[in-house]
C-alpha cells in the first residue's frame, strides 16, 4: 500500500519536524539506506538516420531496426547518471536499474550497471512485442509499478520520455498507480537530510522550483539535468559480477495487460525540405507569407 | 529460436549462457543471418561487446568531430587522448588493476579498440597504439614490480604520454642492424646510451621537447641479437628531440619524431628485463603490435565500405542509383568480402594468442600483410566510388586512404613480413595444417 505518502499533501513543511510522523503504519524511509529505482529503455540510437519500412505491419509501416544501432534512451542515461551522482554524494545507497522488454534489454541494463547501478531487474516480455509500438506506457507503467512494490525504492528516477515512442506518459501513469508525487522535466534535483526534495523544473515559460515535502516520489529527468558519464572499461568489467534478476512474464504469468491500447495507424517520413527562394522586396515577402506559406 | 528466448533465465554469469543469450538477445539480424549456435568471433564475450559498443558511442561523439582539423594542422589532441584514460579506462587496457589498468588481458579486446578508433581517426589511434601497446603493454609484461609501480599508473591515466624506440635513421626492417649502443659502466652500474631513433610516434607532443616516457632498444653486447631495452624519461640529460617530422602523407594527427641520445646515463633500475635478452621481448610485443595494426586497417576498411555504400544509395546517375551499376557493385561487394576475410583472420588469431608468450609470429605477420594492403585498396575504391566528393577532406575517405598507406610500412614493412613468414614457412615441408 502507498499510504505513507499522505504527508506529501501538506503544503507547509514543518521545519522542526525531522520527518517522523505518529502513524506507525507508515514506513519511514531512512536517508542512510535510500534506494533509487531507475527504469531504462533500449531504443534506436539518437544519432541513427531513421528509415521507414512502409510495407511492414500490413501497410502501417515501421521504423527499420535491422542492423541498426540501439542504445540506452538518452533521457534514461541522464536518470542513471543522476542516481549515480546521488550515490557518489552518499545520499543513495543502492541503485536498481529496471527494464521492460525482450531479451535484448539486457544490453542497457549492463550499461546501467557499468555506469554505477548496483543491480538490475529485467521484466522479460515476449519477443514479438516491439517496445516502440506494441508495449505501451500503460503496460510498462504496470510492470514498473509491480517492481516498485517489490523493491520499495525511496525515489524513482526516469527519463521524461523515450525517443522512439515519444509518449512521455509512463512517469505519470506510474506515479498515479503508486499514488506518489510526481515532478517532471527535472533540471536540478536536491535531496535534503530530512528526505524532502527540491526540484527545478523546465517549462516552456522558464524554470520553476517545486518542493516535495517527503519522499518517495517519481521524478522524470530532462536534458539539462546532467551530462552522463561514459562507462569506463574497469566498470564494464566490474559490472559482469553484478546481478540481473529476470522476471519472465511468459512463464510466470502476469495480470498486467500487454496488448496495445493505442493503434499505430500510419508512420511516414516528414516531407523533405524544399529549397528556399529569394524575394525581390517586402511586398513580395508579405504576399508569399500570406498566400503560400499561409502563416499570416 | 524465438521460443528459447522465453525460457526463464536466472541471473546471467555463466559465459555459455551469456553467449547464447547474446545472440538471442539481439533484435537485429546480422547481415549474413545466423543459426542459434552462432559464436560471435568479433565479440567473444559480453564484455567485448560492451567495450565495442561504448567505444563506438565515444568515437561518434568525441573522436569524429575533431579528426579533420588535427589532420589538417598536424596537431595532437592531448586532451582527448587523456580522456581515453580518465573517461574510458582504455589506455591501460591490458595492465593489471593494481597498476592502474583495466586488466582486460586479451588480444581480441586490443583488436576491438583499434578497429573502432580507426574507423574514425586512424592517426589518433596510432598514437594510442604507440602508448598503450608499444610502451604500456610491453612494460606490463616485461617490467619488474618496481618499474610497473613507478611508471604504469601515470601512463594508464594519461598524465604521461609514452612510446617506443626501435627504428633508426639507417635501420628499419633490418632492426638488428641498429647502432644505438648502451655501454655498461661497471663502476656505478649504469648504462650510457648513445644513438638516434627515428619515426618515433609520440616522440614529441609540443614539437619542441620530447615525449614523457620511452622504451628504447640498444645494443649492449657483441652479438647481433645482444639488445637490451631501457626506460628513458623526459628531462634526462642528453635526451633530446632531434626533429618533429612534418608533412607526412597520413597519420598527420599523430606526432612523429627523431629522438637523440647523447651520453644519457641510465641506472640499472631502468633496464627492463634481462641484459642482452631484449630481442625476445621485442618479438613478443611485435606480435600484439601487428594484430593492433591489422585491426587499424580493419577499421579503415569498415568505414570506407560504409561510406561508399551509403553514397551509392544516395547518388543518382543516368536515372538510376549508383549501386545499380556493375563497377560500383564490384567496389562495394569485393571490399566487403575482403574486409570480412581480413576481419575473420585477425580475430581468429587474436582469440588464440596468449599475451605472455611468443610463437604466433607467422599469423601476426600474416594478418598485417593481408589487412594493410586490403585497407588501402578498399579506401581507394571508396574514393573512386564517391568521385569528386571522395577526393575532398570533408568526406573522410581520402584521409583514410592516406592513413592506410602507413600500415604497409610502420610496425613492419610488407617486405619484413615476407621475410619473416618465409622463414617460418620454410620449416614446413609437408602439410600446413
XYZ file of C-alpha atoms in Angstrom:
729
model
C 0.000 0.000 0.000
C 1.132 3.528 -0.640
C -0.431 5.249 2.319
C 2.826 6.539 3.717
C 2.670 9.416 1.276
C -0.201 11.320 2.930
C 2.421 13.772 4.196
C 3.016 14.982 0.668
C -0.438 16.571 0.621
C 0.733 19.079 3.205
C 1.877 22.256 1.525
C 3.686 23.683 4.507
C 6.649 21.779 5.767
C 7.291 21.865 9.489
C 10.990 22.596 9.569
C 11.289 21.465 13.187
C 9.934 18.088 12.405
C 12.685 15.701 11.348
C 10.276 13.821 9.181
C 8.764 11.316 11.588
C 5.018 11.027 11.908
C 2.848 9.481 14.563
C 1.276 6.944 12.332
C 3.209 3.746 12.936
C 1.737 2.086 9.889
C 3.668 4.460 7.642
C 7.082 3.290 6.559
C 9.931 5.681 7.290
C 12.440 5.771 4.504
C 15.845 6.216 6.035
C 18.352 8.579 4.468
C 21.149 6.175 5.171
C 19.545 3.431 3.137
C 17.930 5.334 0.294
C 17.254 3.125 -2.690
C 16.789 4.604 -6.150
C 14.930 2.736 -8.873
C 15.879 3.734 -12.408
C 13.829 2.407 -15.333
C 15.846 2.330 -18.554
C 14.735 1.683 -22.114
C 16.586 0.271 -25.095
C 15.831 2.420 -28.121
C 17.231 3.224 -31.532
C 20.386 5.312 -31.114
C 19.616 9.021 -31.297
C 22.227 9.615 -33.988
C 20.907 6.985 -36.383
C 19.359 8.116 -39.630
C 15.949 6.510 -39.313
C 14.405 4.588 -42.223
C 10.779 3.638 -42.565
C 9.699 0.299 -43.947
C 6.362 1.345 -45.419
C 5.054 -2.112 -46.171
C 5.501 -3.537 -42.688
C 2.631 -4.040 -40.213
C 0.103 -4.521 -43.028
C 0.881 -1.153 -44.535
C 1.073 0.925 -41.372
C 4.829 0.842 -41.663
C 7.505 0.781 -39.003
C 10.970 2.109 -38.310
C 13.537 -0.301 -39.685
C 15.548 -1.784 -36.827
C 17.551 -4.435 -38.686
C 21.303 -3.840 -38.286
C 20.575 -0.525 -36.662
C 22.493 0.720 -33.647
C 20.481 0.508 -30.423
C 21.384 2.362 -27.241
C 20.026 3.404 -23.892
C 17.434 6.173 -24.296
C 19.301 9.464 -23.735
C 16.893 10.644 -21.020
C 17.287 7.306 -19.250
C 21.068 7.780 -19.368
C 20.570 11.114 -17.649
C 18.443 9.427 -14.981
C 21.098 6.757 -14.348
C 23.773 9.448 -14.152
C 21.737 11.412 -11.595
C 21.254 8.302 -9.491
C 24.979 7.568 -9.592
C 25.725 11.144 -8.539
C 23.347 10.730 -5.588
C 25.290 7.626 -4.685
C 28.603 9.465 -5.039
C 27.225 12.040 -2.579
C 26.246 9.167 -0.270
C 22.587 10.156 -0.403
C 21.669 6.987 -2.243
C 22.925 3.644 -1.041
C 21.612 1.347 -3.716
C 20.666 1.891 -7.336
C 18.441 -0.648 -9.037
C 18.042 -0.433 -12.796
C 14.958 -1.977 -14.406
C 13.956 -2.543 -17.992
C 10.764 -3.899 -19.526
C 11.111 -5.657 -22.856
C 12.509 -8.659 -24.686
C 15.875 -10.314 -24.077
C 17.880 -7.571 -25.807
C 17.102 -5.194 -22.920
C 19.935 -6.791 -21.056
C 22.295 -4.574 -23.094
C 21.023 -1.380 -21.498
C 20.859 -2.988 -18.071
C 24.542 -3.877 -18.449
C 25.268 -0.296 -19.454
C 23.422 0.969 -16.364
C 25.431 -1.425 -14.196
C 28.640 -0.249 -15.834
C 27.679 3.365 -15.150
C 27.260 2.590 -11.457
C 23.951 0.867 -10.762
C 24.281 -1.911 -8.186
C 21.900 -4.468 -9.579
C 19.244 -4.787 -12.216
C 15.817 -6.265 -12.880
C 14.714 -7.395 -16.304
C 10.994 -7.790 -16.871
C 11.199 -10.081 -19.850
C 8.325 -9.695 -22.290
C 7.638 -11.653 -25.499
C 9.969 -11.062 -28.467
C 7.119 -10.231 -30.812
C 6.056 -7.132 -28.863
C 8.082 -4.210 -30.134
C 8.938 -1.785 -27.392
C 8.423 1.229 -29.639
C 4.891 0.341 -30.791
C 3.358 -2.652 -29.083
C 4.445 -2.439 -25.473
C 2.853 0.840 -24.498
C 3.133 3.132 -21.462
C 0.168 1.689 -19.579
C 1.737 -1.783 -19.693
C 5.224 -0.573 -18.914
C 3.942 1.525 -16.017
C 2.078 -1.519 -14.748
C 5.220 -3.636 -14.734
C 7.262 -0.867 -13.153
C 4.563 -0.498 -10.505
C 4.924 -4.167 -9.587
C 8.708 -3.854 -9.451
C 8.420 -0.724 -7.298
C 6.139 -2.510 -4.862
C 8.698 -5.247 -4.519
C 11.833 -3.073 -4.403
C 10.384 -0.290 -2.198
C 12.596 2.490 -3.549
C 12.701 5.943 -1.975
C 12.915 7.559 -5.365
C 12.112 6.583 -8.914
C 14.283 8.493 -11.371
C 13.391 8.064 -15.008
C 13.760 9.722 -18.377
C 10.990 12.141 -19.300
C 10.205 10.254 -22.495
C 11.617 7.676 -24.858
C 12.893 8.916 -28.179
C 11.170 6.161 -30.138
C 7.578 6.362 -28.920
C 7.852 9.923 -27.542
C 4.777 9.216 -25.435
C 6.075 10.793 -22.228
C 3.288 9.011 -20.302
C 4.992 6.312 -18.289
C 6.159 8.614 -15.490
C 2.690 9.972 -14.836
C 0.961 6.619 -15.065
C 3.490 5.066 -12.692
C 3.173 7.886 -10.173
C -0.589 7.565 -10.365
C -0.517 3.821 -9.769
C 1.827 4.282 -6.831
C -0.050 7.356 -5.631
C 3.292 9.072 -5.224
C 4.052 12.718 -6.045
C 5.485 13.313 -9.470
C 7.755 16.067 -10.727
C 8.580 16.098 -14.427
C 11.315 17.643 -16.598
C 13.762 17.972 -13.706
C 16.758 20.156 -14.489
C 18.136 20.084 -10.953
C 17.420 17.758 -8.035
C 18.391 18.315 -4.413
C 17.608 15.698 -1.804
C 17.743 17.070 1.718
C 18.681 15.408 5.003
C 15.046 15.221 6.071
C 14.146 13.270 2.952
C 12.409 16.197 1.318
C 13.382 17.107 -2.165
C 13.657 20.327 -4.154
C 13.389 20.094 -7.913
C 13.949 22.765 -10.531
C 11.708 22.069 -13.426
C 11.875 23.208 -17.006
C 8.730 24.548 -18.644
C 8.180 26.430 -21.886
C 7.899 29.664 -19.930
C 11.024 29.167 -17.860
C 12.206 27.279 -14.807
C 10.122 26.716 -11.700
C 11.124 25.291 -8.352
C 8.991 22.654 -6.699
C 9.297 21.075 -3.305
C 8.403 17.534 -2.358
C 7.933 17.518 1.423
C 8.803 13.870 1.748
C 9.956 11.034 -0.467
C 9.179 8.608 -2.057
C 8.372 10.273 -5.320
C 8.710 9.821 -9.063
C 10.914 12.326 -10.872
C 11.437 12.467 -14.621
C 14.674 13.852 -15.979
C 15.220 16.394 -18.701
C 18.196 17.210 -20.860
C 19.841 19.860 -18.726
C 19.905 17.813 -15.553
C 23.414 16.448 -16.167
C 25.830 15.092 -18.740
C 26.060 11.313 -18.425
C 29.435 9.672 -17.945
C 30.844 7.054 -20.296
C 31.107 3.659 -18.695
C 34.810 3.162 -18.115
C 36.295 -0.165 -19.068
C 37.106 -1.106 -15.457
C 33.449 -0.523 -14.592
C 32.311 -2.597 -17.532
C 34.477 -5.419 -16.176
C 33.065 -4.965 -12.667
C 29.507 -4.930 -13.993
C 29.990 -8.541 -15.052
C 29.680 -9.575 -11.422
C 26.543 -7.551 -10.727
C 23.227 -9.342 -10.622
C 20.390 -9.118 -13.128
C 17.165 -10.687 -11.861
C 14.821 -11.795 -14.591
C 11.059 -11.806 -14.255
C 9.853 -13.846 -17.190
C 6.364 -12.662 -17.930
C 5.515 -15.567 -20.217
C 6.406 -18.377 -17.869
C 5.451 -16.668 -14.612
C 2.263 -15.116 -15.896
C 1.065 -11.595 -15.163
C -2.096 -9.630 -14.629
C -0.657 -6.589 -16.362
C -2.187 -6.213 -19.788
C 0.362 -6.231 -22.580
C -1.736 -5.694 -25.663
C -1.580 -2.175 -27.088
C -4.323 0.274 -26.138
C -3.465 2.638 -28.975
C -3.209 1.506 -32.575
C -0.467 2.967 -34.717
C -2.214 3.623 -37.991
C 0.469 5.076 -40.199
C 4.062 6.168 -39.982
C 5.789 8.215 -42.633
C 8.840 10.388 -43.064
C 8.400 14.161 -42.908
C 8.334 15.966 -46.241
C 11.855 16.681 -47.375
C 12.775 20.285 -47.017
C 12.404 22.275 -50.178
C 14.925 24.881 -51.137
C 14.280 28.487 -50.265
C 13.644 31.270 -52.775
C 14.848 34.832 -52.922
C 12.179 37.518 -52.949
C 12.693 40.920 -54.527
C 11.017 43.145 -51.953
C 8.995 43.267 -48.770
C 5.659 43.309 -50.626
C 6.524 40.058 -52.327
C 7.583 38.607 -48.985
C 4.282 39.510 -47.396
C 2.362 38.123 -50.349
C 4.180 34.802 -50.102
C 3.824 34.559 -46.351
C 0.121 35.215 -46.729
C -0.804 33.156 -49.733
C 1.782 30.402 -49.984
C 3.055 29.712 -46.507
C -0.248 30.849 -45.042
C 1.298 31.956 -41.793
C -0.124 35.482 -41.700
C 14.855 -19.928 -31.937
C 12.426 -17.352 -30.589
C 10.787 -19.788 -28.191
C 14.140 -20.367 -26.481
C 14.201 -16.684 -25.569
C 11.110 -17.146 -23.439
C 12.719 -19.767 -21.246
C 13.115 -18.434 -17.707
C 16.714 -17.462 -17.283
C 18.280 -16.818 -13.903
C 20.876 -14.151 -13.305
C 23.443 -14.316 -16.039
C 27.018 -15.010 -15.153
C 27.957 -18.176 -16.956
C 29.651 -17.461 -20.235
C 27.897 -20.190 -22.226
C 24.540 -18.793 -21.183
C 25.571 -15.279 -21.939
C 26.949 -16.080 -25.363
C 23.727 -17.864 -26.284
C 21.759 -15.057 -24.739
C 23.792 -12.502 -26.611
C 22.845 -13.949 -29.927
C 19.203 -14.403 -28.997
C 19.116 -11.020 -27.366
C 19.782 -9.008 -30.492
C 16.620 -7.676 -32.092
C 18.610 -7.208 -35.259
C 19.679 -9.970 -37.570
C 23.277 -9.639 -38.755
C 23.757 -9.187 -42.479
C 24.599 -12.834 -43.147
C 21.906 -14.359 -40.940
C 22.927 -16.946 -38.334
C 21.709 -20.044 -36.562
C 21.185 -20.100 -32.823
C 24.567 -21.771 -32.335
C 26.402 -18.750 -33.663
C 29.535 -17.737 -31.810
C 30.436 -14.108 -32.302
C 34.125 -14.228 -33.165
C 34.343 -10.449 -33.191
C 32.774 -10.062 -29.720
C 33.658 -13.281 -27.935
C 32.096 -12.217 -24.643
C 29.604 -9.708 -23.294
C 32.463 -7.563 -22.058
C 33.910 -7.386 -25.544
C 30.520 -6.367 -26.900
C 30.086 -3.766 -24.159
C 33.584 -2.409 -24.809
C 32.915 -2.141 -28.536
C 29.536 -0.514 -28.006
C 30.862 2.022 -25.525
C 33.789 2.854 -27.765
C 31.616 3.287 -30.806
C 29.478 5.848 -28.992
C 32.566 7.652 -27.698
C 34.129 7.678 -31.169
C 30.977 9.010 -32.812
C 30.545 11.801 -30.294
C 34.077 12.768 -29.359
C 36.620 11.472 -31.872
C 34.851 12.009 -35.187
C 34.293 15.777 -34.829
C 37.958 16.558 -34.166
C 39.649 14.309 -36.733
C 39.769 16.586 -39.767
C 41.217 19.646 -38.015
C 44.043 17.789 -36.321
C 44.862 16.102 -39.615
C 44.967 19.465 -41.346
C 47.141 21.154 -38.717
C 49.326 18.156 -37.776
C 48.497 18.601 -34.106
C 47.969 16.025 -31.387
C 44.729 16.093 -29.377
C 46.286 15.728 -25.935
C 43.057 16.470 -24.096
C 41.051 13.802 -25.897
C 43.926 11.360 -25.511
C 43.939 11.853 -21.770
C 40.217 11.210 -21.678
C 40.884 7.786 -23.180
C 42.473 7.159 -19.798
C 40.368 9.152 -17.358
C 36.949 8.733 -19.009
C 37.285 5.388 -20.731
C 39.974 3.467 -18.896
C 41.477 2.055 -22.092
C 44.995 3.460 -22.009
C 45.975 0.642 -19.684
C 43.706 -1.908 -21.351
C 45.864 -4.946 -20.642
C 47.527 -3.711 -17.457
C 46.781 -5.243 -14.065
C 44.386 -3.250 -11.929
C 46.969 -2.910 -9.178
C 48.991 -0.668 -11.502
C 46.021 1.410 -12.631
C 44.973 -0.593 -15.650
C 41.717 -2.275 -16.629
C 43.018 -5.807 -16.560
C 41.489 -6.822 -19.871
C 44.365 -9.090 -20.862
C 43.011 -10.188 -24.163
C 44.151 -9.689 -27.744
C 40.577 -9.542 -29.075
C 39.938 -6.559 -26.816
C 43.051 -4.904 -28.212
C 41.787 -5.537 -31.736
C 38.358 -4.135 -30.894
C 39.769 -0.866 -29.570
C 41.973 -0.344 -32.596
C 39.255 -1.232 -35.066
C 36.721 1.128 -33.502
C 39.092 4.085 -33.117
C 40.447 3.713 -36.645
C 37.003 3.746 -38.202
C 37.104 7.450 -37.446
C 40.662 8.679 -36.756
C 43.499 6.256 -37.552
C 46.111 8.880 -36.683
C 44.713 9.297 -33.184
C 44.591 5.516 -32.914
C 48.236 5.255 -33.914
C 49.243 7.463 -31.001
C 47.055 5.306 -28.800
C 48.816 2.194 -30.093
C 52.316 3.556 -29.502
C 51.379 4.489 -25.972
C 49.214 1.561 -24.898
C 50.746 -1.329 -26.782
C 54.334 -0.347 -27.504
C 55.159 1.123 -24.111
C 52.447 0.294 -21.581
C 51.697 -3.288 -22.548
C 55.366 -4.073 -23.113
C 56.314 -2.762 -19.666
C 53.449 -4.610 -18.017
C 54.731 -7.884 -19.488
C 58.490 -7.396 -19.266
C 58.973 -4.948 -16.392
C 59.527 -5.841 -12.772
C 57.164 -4.863 -9.982
C 59.076 -1.705 -9.026
C 59.151 -0.454 -12.601
C 55.468 -1.136 -13.069
C 54.605 0.673 -9.855
C 56.747 3.603 -10.864
C 55.615 4.122 -14.449
C 52.311 2.413 -15.170
C 49.835 4.483 -13.110
C 50.744 7.687 -14.961
C 50.535 6.134 -18.405
C 47.264 4.391 -17.582
C 45.693 7.663 -16.527
C 47.129 9.564 -19.476
C 49.087 12.001 -17.358
C 52.189 10.887 -19.251
C 52.379 10.124 -22.968
C 54.742 7.357 -23.985
C 56.230 5.498 -26.919
C 58.874 3.039 -28.031
C 62.153 3.491 -29.876
C 63.333 0.754 -32.189
C 63.933 2.088 -35.705
C 66.807 4.378 -36.547
C 67.661 6.707 -39.420
C 69.707 3.911 -41.011
C 67.963 0.781 -39.729
C 64.294 -0.107 -40.089
C 63.450 -3.540 -41.393
C 66.982 -4.608 -40.532
C 66.182 -3.927 -36.884
C 69.068 -5.971 -35.534
C 71.328 -3.718 -37.553
C 70.687 -0.898 -35.093
C 73.677 1.137 -33.985
C 72.354 2.782 -30.817
C 74.545 1.494 -28.001
C 74.315 1.332 -24.232
C 77.741 0.865 -22.742
C 77.796 -0.608 -19.275
C 79.746 1.435 -16.741
C 80.833 -1.222 -14.243
C 81.856 1.354 -11.642
C 78.416 2.701 -10.795
C 76.378 0.017 -12.610
C 74.873 2.446 -15.090
C 74.405 2.251 -18.832
C 75.421 5.120 -21.106
C 73.096 5.418 -24.070
C 74.192 6.859 -27.397
C 72.374 6.975 -30.704
C 69.416 8.270 -32.686
C 65.971 6.818 -33.082
C 63.663 7.626 -35.940
C 59.929 7.578 -36.752
C 59.018 7.598 -33.067
C 55.257 8.021 -32.579
C 54.579 10.314 -29.591
C 58.266 11.245 -29.785
C 57.178 14.808 -29.196
C 53.876 16.316 -28.198
C 54.605 20.033 -28.293
C 57.029 19.921 -31.206
C 59.744 21.392 -29.015
C 60.580 18.827 -26.381
C 60.476 15.042 -26.176
C 57.509 12.939 -25.068
C 57.391 11.741 -21.474
C 58.500 8.085 -21.418
C 60.053 5.677 -23.879
C 61.172 2.087 -24.089
C 64.442 2.253 -26.010
C 66.216 -0.711 -27.590
C 70.002 -0.523 -27.690
C 72.958 -2.729 -28.425
C 74.662 -3.954 -25.255
C 76.778 -6.856 -26.435
C 78.978 -8.065 -29.288
C 76.462 -10.419 -30.938
C 73.924 -9.190 -33.443
C 70.987 -10.024 -31.197
C 72.501 -8.613 -27.983
C 69.885 -5.972 -27.336
C 68.567 -4.541 -24.075
C 65.539 -2.361 -23.508
C 65.601 0.642 -21.206
C 63.114 3.143 -19.858
C 64.214 6.644 -20.796
C 62.475 9.591 -19.161
C 61.892 13.099 -20.397
C 64.395 15.515 -18.924
C 67.246 13.040 -18.563
C 70.432 14.872 -19.517
C 71.483 14.060 -23.071
C 67.971 13.020 -24.173
C 66.558 15.491 -26.663
C 64.253 15.983 -29.590
C 66.075 15.740 -32.908
C 63.166 16.974 -35.006
C 59.435 16.730 -35.322
C 58.758 15.018 -38.604
C 56.391 17.114 -40.650
C 54.453 16.893 -43.885
C 53.623 13.217 -43.501
C 51.280 11.791 -46.103
C 48.917 10.393 -43.498
C 48.663 9.822 -39.747
C 49.110 13.566 -39.515
C 47.342 13.983 -36.162
C 49.933 11.664 -34.649
C 53.246 13.225 -33.702
C 56.315 11.540 -35.186
C 59.856 12.461 -34.213
C 63.541 11.763 -34.346
C 64.994 11.376 -30.857
C 68.614 11.896 -29.894
C 70.539 10.195 -27.070
C 73.937 11.680 -26.204
C 75.612 10.012 -23.222
C 72.297 9.508 -21.445
C 73.109 7.853 -18.136
C 70.625 5.135 -17.172
C 70.641 3.440 -13.775
C 70.306 -0.342 -13.506
C 66.712 0.216 -12.348
C 65.844 1.420 -15.841
C 66.804 -1.866 -17.504
C 63.626 -3.713 -18.488
C 64.041 -7.464 -18.494
C 67.494 -9.009 -18.659
C 70.528 -7.501 -20.313
C 71.108 -8.797 -23.863
C 67.740 -10.575 -23.763
C 65.511 -7.894 -25.225
C 65.184 -9.455 -28.664
C 62.685 -11.909 -27.235
C 60.673 -9.090 -25.605
C 60.782 -7.233 -28.879
C 59.496 -10.171 -30.918
C 56.752 -10.945 -28.427
C 55.495 -7.394 -28.368
C 55.686 -7.160 -32.131
C 53.026 -9.864 -32.345
C 50.390 -7.912 -30.455
C 51.548 -4.741 -32.189
C 50.880 -6.314 -35.582
C 47.445 -7.519 -34.558
C 46.663 -3.990 -33.398
C 47.925 -2.508 -36.663
C 45.944 -5.046 -38.680
C 42.879 -4.086 -36.654
C 43.525 -0.463 -37.581
C 43.376 -1.498 -41.225
C 40.075 -3.220 -40.471
C 38.615 -0.030 -39.026
C 39.711 1.952 -42.053
C 38.197 -0.615 -44.410
C 34.946 -0.801 -42.473
C 34.452 2.943 -42.545
C 35.248 3.136 -46.256
C 32.762 0.383 -47.049
C 30.044 2.108 -45.005
C 30.647 5.455 -46.649
C 30.801 4.194 -50.218
C 27.750 2.018 -49.584
C 25.618 4.893 -48.364
C 26.896 7.173 -51.108
C 25.990 4.583 -53.730
C 22.418 4.631 -52.470
C 22.107 8.377 -52.250
C 23.737 9.311 -55.539
C 21.952 9.031 -58.866
C 23.298 8.922 -62.394
C 21.507 8.263 -65.659
C 18.246 7.937 -63.766
C 19.475 5.102 -61.556
C 21.018 4.909 -58.108
C 24.746 4.396 -58.304
C 24.668 0.915 -56.761
C 22.848 -0.396 -59.807
C 25.994 -0.053 -61.855
C 28.300 -3.077 -62.056
C 31.565 -1.252 -61.331
C 30.094 0.210 -58.152
C 28.725 -3.187 -57.138
C 32.198 -4.601 -57.633
C 33.743 -1.878 -55.500
C 31.402 -2.315 -52.590
C 31.000 -6.070 -52.600
C 34.609 -7.069 -53.160
C 35.607 -4.645 -50.439
C 33.099 -6.229 -48.095
C 34.266 -9.767 -48.760
C 37.922 -8.825 -48.334
C 37.147 -6.922 -45.165
C 35.294 -9.917 -43.709
C 38.138 -12.217 -44.700
C 40.673 -9.942 -43.009
C 38.450 -9.420 -40.011
C 37.946 -13.140 -39.509
C 41.682 -13.729 -39.859
C 42.579 -11.037 -37.323
C 40.028 -12.020 -34.695
C 40.772 -15.698 -35.066
C 44.464 -15.087 -34.487
C 43.696 -12.687 -31.629
C 41.461 -15.237 -29.965
C 44.235 -17.804 -29.808
C 47.105 -15.562 -28.820
C 48.473 -15.728 -25.327
C 49.749 -12.300 -24.471
C 52.559 -13.677 -22.333
C 54.302 -15.768 -24.917
C 55.678 -15.520 -28.413
C 55.167 -18.174 -31.054
C 52.316 -16.727 -33.107
C 54.647 -14.778 -35.353
C 53.597 -16.321 -38.649
C 49.978 -15.229 -38.342
C 50.737 -11.934 -36.639
C 52.786 -11.071 -39.710
C 50.131 -12.622 -41.925
C 47.234 -10.527 -40.669
C 49.157 -7.328 -41.080
C 50.420 -8.278 -44.512
C 46.890 -9.048 -45.692
C 44.985 -6.250 -43.997
C 47.438 -3.438 -44.776
C 47.033 -3.889 -48.485
C 43.342 -4.678 -48.181
C 42.523 -1.426 -46.403
C 44.488 0.646 -48.856
C 42.636 -0.974 -51.752
C 39.241 -0.572 -50.088
C 39.954 3.089 -49.346
C 40.958 3.601 -52.937
C 37.709 2.028 -54.135
C 35.794 4.278 -51.765
C 37.327 7.409 -53.234
C 36.620 6.121 -56.721
C 33.005 5.316 -55.865
C 32.465 8.717 -54.323
C 34.082 10.561 -57.197
C 34.770 14.235 -56.624
C 33.376 14.080 -53.097
C 35.680 11.185 -52.273
C 38.638 13.352 -53.202
C 37.783 16.004 -50.601
C 38.704 16.106 -46.908
C 35.190 16.633 -45.641
C 34.142 13.211 -46.922
C 36.716 11.382 -44.814
C 37.752 8.592 -47.183
C 40.706 10.472 -48.658
C 42.177 10.884 -45.188
C 41.683 7.185 -44.504
C 43.357 6.394 -47.839
C 46.394 8.438 -46.871
C 46.410 6.934 -43.374
C 46.090 3.404 -44.735
C 49.407 3.543 -46.565
C 51.366 3.714 -43.316
C 50.172 0.265 -42.343
C 52.254 -1.248 -45.134
C 55.350 0.376 -43.644
C 55.091 1.041 -39.916
C 55.295 -1.772 -37.390
C 56.853 -3.903 -40.106
C 57.110 -3.232 -43.810
C 55.416 -5.653 -46.187
C 58.936 -6.791 -47.032
C 59.691 -7.635 -43.428
C 56.562 -9.756 -43.271
C 57.612 -11.580 -46.434
C 60.989 -12.276 -44.886
C 59.639 -13.406 -41.520
C 56.847 -15.528 -42.886
C 59.120 -17.257 -45.353
C 61.483 -18.066 -42.524
C 58.601 -19.724 -40.680
C 57.047 -21.408 -43.682
C 60.367 -22.838 -44.830
C 60.275 -25.064 -41.777
C 57.047 -26.599 -43.004
C 57.877 -29.187 -45.587
C 54.626 -31.132 -45.546
C 51.061 -30.028 -44.832
C 50.257 -26.559 -43.497
C 47.668 -27.889 -41.046
